Amino acid sequence: MRIEIVKDYEAMSKRAAYIIASQIVIKPDCVLGLPTGSTPMGVYGELVKMYQEGIISFSQVTAINLDEYYGLDKDNEQSYNFFMREHLFKHVDIKEENIHVPDGKAVDVEAECRRYDNIIKKVGGIDLQLLGIGVNGHIGFNEPGEYFEPLTHLVELAEETIKANSRFFPSIEDVPTRAISIGIKGILGAKKILLMANGEKKAEAIYQMIKGKVTPQLPASVLQLHPDVIVLIDERAAALLRE
Ligand code: PGA
């Protein structure tokens, strides 16, 4: 793991955007694994600016989203499909057929999960996987548990996750309790991983991810096994690393 500590959210977003832009410049038809949440919002804003300035184009890029709430239609404003369109896709020249997000309304969830894993295989795997991290150490919606789920699967969201994500909903009762998420094998299958975190509320998870044992109780710790991970964090998220 290569740890990069930057001053604040803005510096983190800019640096992450440079790394993603470099990937696109080096391989214009690359496959990007993309997350949602507060963490990557700034990065997406920076990428849109770079696109508008003519520095990068998404015309050959394929996007594979990490996860989606189960039960939400893609046009629902709380869905991750909607989030990605609002924050990135509708502002750049990515082709519709190259956008992939799990279908939160799939009737046959198992078939949807297999379809999603097949897409990842068909596009040749993910070149660069961008990740946030949950306060409980989750990556994607791989929640703490007894074992690592390798493949795309339906997840029962952890209480901490529902609580953390309730800030985006009118009330905690409105937060979906399930989601479809790429599994740990899917994430580790990416050639390169860029995990970002900011703020003191992520400091403990970051500390455990880097210094703790590899355990499904803290899913992000599995990244210790990947050969090419950049951990890009702000000073607050890095607070416990210095002690
Ligand atoms: P956040 O979520 O970026 O909204 O903090 C990260 C996550 O839960 O993975």
GROMACS .gro file of C-alpha atoms and ligand atoms in nm:
model
  252
    1MET     CA    1   0.000   0.000   0.000
    2ARG     CA    2   0.122   0.345  -0.078
    3ILE     CA    3  -0.014   0.597   0.169
    4GLU     CA    4  -0.052   0.957   0.056
    5ILE     CA    5  -0.161   1.213   0.313
    6VAL     CA    6  -0.287   1.547   0.186
    7LYS     CA    7  -0.415   1.855   0.363
    8ASP     CA    8  -0.788   1.840   0.313
    9TYR     CA    9  -1.085   1.724   0.106
   10GLU     CA   10  -1.007   1.960  -0.180
   11ALA     CA   11  -0.645   1.844  -0.208
   12MET     CA   12  -0.760   1.481  -0.192
   13SER     CA   13  -1.017   1.535  -0.467
   14LYS     CA   14  -0.769   1.711  -0.696
   15ARG     CA   15  -0.499   1.447  -0.647
   16ALA     CA   16  -0.743   1.161  -0.705
   17ALA     CA   17  -0.868   1.331  -1.021
   18TYR     CA   18  -0.509   1.356  -1.150
   19ILE     CA   19  -0.457   0.985  -1.088
   20ILE     CA   20  -0.779   0.893  -1.269
   21ALA     CA   21  -0.704   1.136  -1.552
   22SER     CA   22  -0.356   0.979  -1.591
   23GLN     CA   23  -0.521   0.640  -1.623
   24ILE     CA   24  -0.752   0.772  -1.895
   25VAL     CA   25  -0.463   0.940  -2.079
   26ILE     CA   26  -0.248   0.625  -2.065
   27LYS     CA   27  -0.535   0.398  -2.166
   28PRO     CA   28  -0.827   0.590  -2.323
   29ASP     CA   29  -1.043   0.274  -2.335
   30CYS     CA   30  -0.983   0.191  -1.969
   31VAL     CA   31  -1.237   0.040  -1.731
   32LEU     CA   32  -1.302   0.248  -1.419
   33GLY     CA   33  -1.465   0.103  -1.109
   34LEU     CA   34  -1.660   0.387  -0.947
   35PRO     CA   35  -1.814   0.447  -0.605
   36THR     CA   36  -2.079   0.689  -0.480
   37GLY     CA   37  -2.101   0.880  -0.153
   38SER     CA   38  -1.968   1.208  -0.016
   39THR     CA   39  -1.606   1.108  -0.063
   40PRO     CA   40  -1.591   1.097  -0.445
   41MET     CA   41  -1.819   1.397  -0.514
   42GLY     CA   42  -1.524   1.636  -0.530
   43VAL     CA   43  -1.326   1.403  -0.755
   44TYR     CA   44  -1.613   1.381  -1.001
   45GLY     CA   45  -1.637   1.760  -1.003
   46GLU     CA   46  -1.265   1.784  -1.084
   47LEU     CA   47  -1.296   1.523  -1.361
   48VAL     CA   48  -1.586   1.716  -1.516
   49LYS     CA   49  -1.366   2.030  -1.515
   50MET     CA   50  -1.081   1.840  -1.681
   51TYR     CA   51  -1.323   1.712  -1.944
   52GLN     CA   52  -1.456   2.064  -2.007
   53GLU     CA   53  -1.099   2.192  -2.044
   54GLY     CA   54  -1.029   1.924  -2.305
   55ILE     CA   55  -0.771   1.743  -2.091
   56ILE     CA   56  -0.955   1.409  -2.085
   57SER     CA   57  -1.233   1.238  -2.276
   58PHE     CA   58  -1.457   0.957  -2.155
   59SER     CA   59  -1.558   0.858  -2.509
   60GLN     CA   60  -1.391   0.518  -2.483
   61VAL     CA   61  -1.410   0.474  -2.104
   62THR     CA   62  -1.621   0.200  -1.947
   63ALA     CA   63  -1.767   0.264  -1.600
   64ILE     CA   64  -1.853  -0.018  -1.364
   65ASN     CA   65  -2.035   0.101  -1.057
   66LEU     CA   66  -1.956  -0.062  -0.727
   67ASP     CA   67  -2.303  -0.097  -0.588
   68GLU     CA   68  -2.669   0.003  -0.591
   69TYR     CA   69  -2.948   0.011  -0.335
   70TYR     CA   70  -3.185  -0.280  -0.372
   71GLY     CA   71  -3.545  -0.175  -0.434
   72LEU     CA   72  -3.471   0.164  -0.592
   73ASP     CA   73  -3.540   0.231  -0.956
   74LYS     CA   74  -3.257   0.391  -1.154
   75ASP     CA   75  -3.455   0.713  -1.185
   76ASN     CA   76  -3.511   0.741  -0.811
   77GLU     CA   77  -3.310   1.041  -0.691
   78GLN     CA   78  -3.161   0.839  -0.406
   79SER     CA   79  -3.035   0.564  -0.636
   80TYR     CA   80  -2.667   0.536  -0.711
   81ASN     CA   81  -2.748   0.525  -1.080
   82PHE     CA   82  -2.904   0.871  -1.045
   83PHE     CA   83  -2.609   0.992  -0.834
   84MET     CA   84  -2.356   0.891  -1.098
   85ARG     CA   85  -2.550   1.059  -1.375
   86GLU     CA   86  -2.590   1.382  -1.173
   87HIS     CA   87  -2.230   1.403  -1.058
   88LEU     CA   88  -2.041   1.267  -1.357
   89PHE     CA   89  -2.200   1.090  -1.652
   90LYS     CA   90  -2.437   1.360  -1.775
   91HIS     CA   91  -2.153   1.616  -1.780
   92VAL     CA   92  -1.903   1.412  -1.986
   93ASP     CA   93  -1.894   1.224  -2.317
   94ILE     CA   94  -1.919   0.870  -2.180
   95LYS     CA   95  -2.130   0.642  -2.401
   96GLU     CA   96  -2.455   0.512  -2.253
   97GLU     CA   97  -2.367   0.153  -2.348
   98ASN     CA   98  -2.043   0.182  -2.146
   99ILE     CA   99  -2.220   0.271  -1.821
  100HIS     CA  100  -2.288  -0.021  -1.589
  101VAL     CA  101  -2.471  -0.005  -1.256
  102PRO     CA  102  -2.642  -0.301  -1.086
  103ASP     CA  103  -3.018  -0.300  -1.142
  104GLY     CA  104  -3.174  -0.223  -0.803
  105LYS     CA  105  -3.513  -0.335  -0.930
  106ALA     CA  106  -3.401  -0.673  -1.061
  107VAL     CA  107  -3.664  -0.938  -0.989
  108ASP     CA  108  -3.414  -1.223  -1.008
  109VAL     CA  109  -3.134  -1.082  -0.793
  110GLU     CA  110  -2.911  -1.386  -0.830
  111ALA     CA  111  -2.930  -1.360  -1.210
  112GLU     CA  112  -2.856  -0.986  -1.187
  113CYS     CA  113  -2.547  -1.054  -0.973
  114ARG     CA  114  -2.417  -1.312  -1.223
  115ARG     CA  115  -2.494  -1.075  -1.513
  116TYR     CA  116  -2.290  -0.806  -1.339
  117ASP     CA  117  -1.989  -1.031  -1.277
  118ASN     CA  118  -2.006  -1.137  -1.641
  119ILE     CA  119  -1.994  -0.774  -1.753
  120ILE     CA  120  -1.675  -0.721  -1.551
  121LYS     CA  121  -1.526  -1.029  -1.715
  122LYS     CA  122  -1.641  -0.927  -2.062
  123VAL     CA  123  -1.486  -0.582  -2.044
  124GLY     CA  124  -1.155  -0.738  -1.944
  125GLY     CA  125  -1.158  -0.650  -1.575
  126ILE     CA  126  -1.129  -0.317  -1.397
  127ASP     CA  127  -0.816  -0.110  -1.463
  128LEU     CA  128  -0.861   0.137  -1.180
  129GLN     CA  129  -1.100   0.087  -0.890
  130LEU     CA  130  -1.184   0.399  -0.696
  131LEU     CA  131  -1.307   0.331  -0.340
  132GLY     CA  132  -1.436   0.513  -0.037
  133ILE     CA  133  -1.449   0.343   0.302
  134GLY     CA  134  -1.734   0.313   0.551
  135VAL     CA  135  -1.695   0.411   0.916
  136ASN     CA  136  -1.715   0.037   0.984
  137GLY     CA  137  -1.445  -0.042   0.727
  138HIS     CA  138  -1.676  -0.154   0.449
  139ILE     CA  139  -1.573  -0.122   0.085
  140GLY     CA  140  -1.853  -0.109  -0.167
  141PHE     CA  141  -2.130  -0.255   0.044
  142ASN     CA  142  -1.916  -0.542   0.167
  143GLU     CA  143  -2.011  -0.512   0.531
  144PRO     CA  144  -1.819  -0.660   0.827
  145GLY     CA  145  -1.898  -1.028   0.866
  146GLU     CA  146  -1.772  -1.379   0.918
  147TYR     CA  147  -1.624  -1.420   0.572
  148PHE     CA  148  -1.539  -1.231   0.255
  149GLU     CA  149  -1.812  -1.254  -0.011
  150PRO     CA  150  -1.618  -1.301  -0.334
  151LEU     CA  151  -1.881  -1.226  -0.599
  152THR     CA  152  -2.147  -0.966  -0.664
  153HIS     CA  153  -2.421  -1.030  -0.407
  154LEU     CA  154  -2.724  -0.897  -0.223
  155VAL     CA  155  -2.622  -0.741   0.109
  156GLU     CA  156  -2.815  -0.666   0.428
  157LEU     CA  157  -2.680  -0.324   0.518
  158ALA     CA  158  -2.518  -0.285   0.858
  159GLU     CA  159  -2.687  -0.060   1.112
  160GLU     CA  160  -2.394   0.186   1.106
  161THR     CA  161  -2.424   0.210   0.727
  162ILE     CA  162  -2.798   0.278   0.737
  163LYS     CA  163  -2.734   0.541   1.003
  164ALA     CA  164  -2.445   0.700   0.810
  165ASN     CA  165  -2.642   0.707   0.484
  166SER     CA  166  -2.961   0.840   0.642
  167ARG     CA  167  -2.821   1.193   0.594
  168PHE     CA  168  -2.917   1.162   0.227
  169PHE     CA  169  -3.279   1.059   0.303
  170PRO     CA  170  -3.579   1.237   0.459
  171SER     CA  171  -3.566   0.994   0.754
  172ILE     CA  172  -3.379   0.681   0.859
  173GLU     CA  173  -3.688   0.471   0.776
  174ASP     CA  174  -3.648   0.569   0.411
  175VAL     CA  175  -3.297   0.424   0.377
  176PRO     CA  176  -3.305   0.092   0.187
  177THR     CA  177  -3.188  -0.195   0.405
  178ARG     CA  178  -3.040  -0.397   0.122
  179ALA     CA  179  -2.805  -0.337  -0.169
  180ILE     CA  180  -2.633  -0.516  -0.454
  181SER     CA  181  -2.255  -0.490  -0.427
  182ILE     CA  182  -1.954  -0.612  -0.618
  183GLY     CA  183  -1.775  -0.868  -0.399
  184ILE     CA  184  -1.423  -0.878  -0.262
  185LYS     CA  185  -1.288  -1.089  -0.548
  186GLY     CA  186  -1.431  -0.833  -0.789
  187ILE     CA  187  -1.254  -0.549  -0.607
  188LEU     CA  188  -0.924  -0.734  -0.570
  189GLY     CA  189  -0.944  -0.824  -0.940
  190ALA     CA  190  -0.885  -0.456  -1.031
  191LYS     CA  191  -0.536  -0.388  -1.162
  192LYS     CA  192  -0.501  -0.077  -0.950
  193ILE     CA  193  -0.698   0.049  -0.651
  194LEU     CA  194  -0.731   0.404  -0.522
  195LEU     CA  195  -0.900   0.430  -0.183
  196MET     CA  196  -0.988   0.774  -0.051
  197ALA     CA  197  -1.100   0.893   0.291
  198ASN     CA  198  -1.138   1.226   0.462
  199GLY     CA  199  -1.241   1.347   0.804
  200GLU     CA  200  -1.182   1.221   1.157
  201LYS     CA  201  -1.482   0.987   1.147
  202LYS     CA  202  -1.285   0.767   0.906
  203ALA     CA  203  -0.959   0.771   1.110
  204GLU     CA  204  -1.026   0.449   1.302
  205ALA     CA  205  -1.126   0.251   0.992
  206ILE     CA  206  -0.816   0.379   0.808
  207TYR     CA  207  -0.592   0.287   1.099
  208GLN     CA  208  -0.737  -0.067   1.118
  209MET     CA  209  -0.721  -0.110   0.741
  210ILE     CA  210  -0.350  -0.029   0.733
  211LYS     CA  211  -0.221  -0.149   1.069
  212GLY     CA  212  -0.472  -0.415   1.167
  213LYS     CA  213  -0.499  -0.781   1.072
  214VAL     CA  214  -0.663  -0.887   0.746
  215THR     CA  215  -1.011  -0.979   0.862
  216PRO     CA  216  -1.365  -0.985   0.720
  217GLN     CA  217  -1.461  -0.792   1.035
  218LEU     CA  218  -1.296  -0.496   0.866
  219PRO     CA  219  -1.344  -0.565   0.494
  220ALA     CA  220  -1.104  -0.291   0.374
  221SER     CA  221  -0.816  -0.473   0.547
  222VAL     CA  222  -0.822  -0.722   0.258
  223LEU     CA  223  -0.663  -0.449   0.045
  224GLN     CA  224  -0.335  -0.532   0.223
  225LEU     CA  225  -0.326  -0.837  -0.007
  226HIS     CA  226  -0.347  -0.635  -0.329
  227PRO     CA  227  -0.017  -0.544  -0.497
  228ASP     CA  228  -0.111  -0.195  -0.621
  229VAL     CA  229  -0.314   0.017  -0.380
  230ILE     CA  230  -0.291   0.390  -0.322
  231VAL     CA  231  -0.451   0.513   0.000
  232LEU     CA  232  -0.519   0.882  -0.044
  233ILE     CA  233  -0.638   1.046   0.277
  234ASP     CA  234  -0.657   1.385   0.436
  235GLU     CA  235  -0.478   1.477   0.759
  236ARG     CA  236  -0.785   1.412   0.972
  237ALA     CA  237  -0.842   1.062   0.838
  238ALA     CA  238  -0.470   0.997   0.894
  239ALA     CA  239  -0.478   1.121   1.255
  240LEU     CA  240  -0.432   0.781   1.423
  241LEU     CA  241  -0.151   0.672   1.191
  242ARG     CA  242   0.080   0.929   1.345
  243GLU     CA  243   0.043   0.812   1.705
  244PGA     P1  244  -1.905   0.832   0.215
  244PGA     O1  245  -1.929   0.676   0.215
  244PGA     O2  246  -1.814   0.860   0.100
  244PGA     O3  247  -2.041   0.891   0.194
  244PGA     O4  248  -1.843   0.866   0.346
  244PGA     C1  249  -1.821   0.592   0.197
  244PGA     C2  250  -1.869   0.450   0.209
  244PGA     O5  251  -1.963   0.425   0.284
  244PGA     O6  252  -1.808   0.363   0.146
   0.00000   0.00000   0.00000
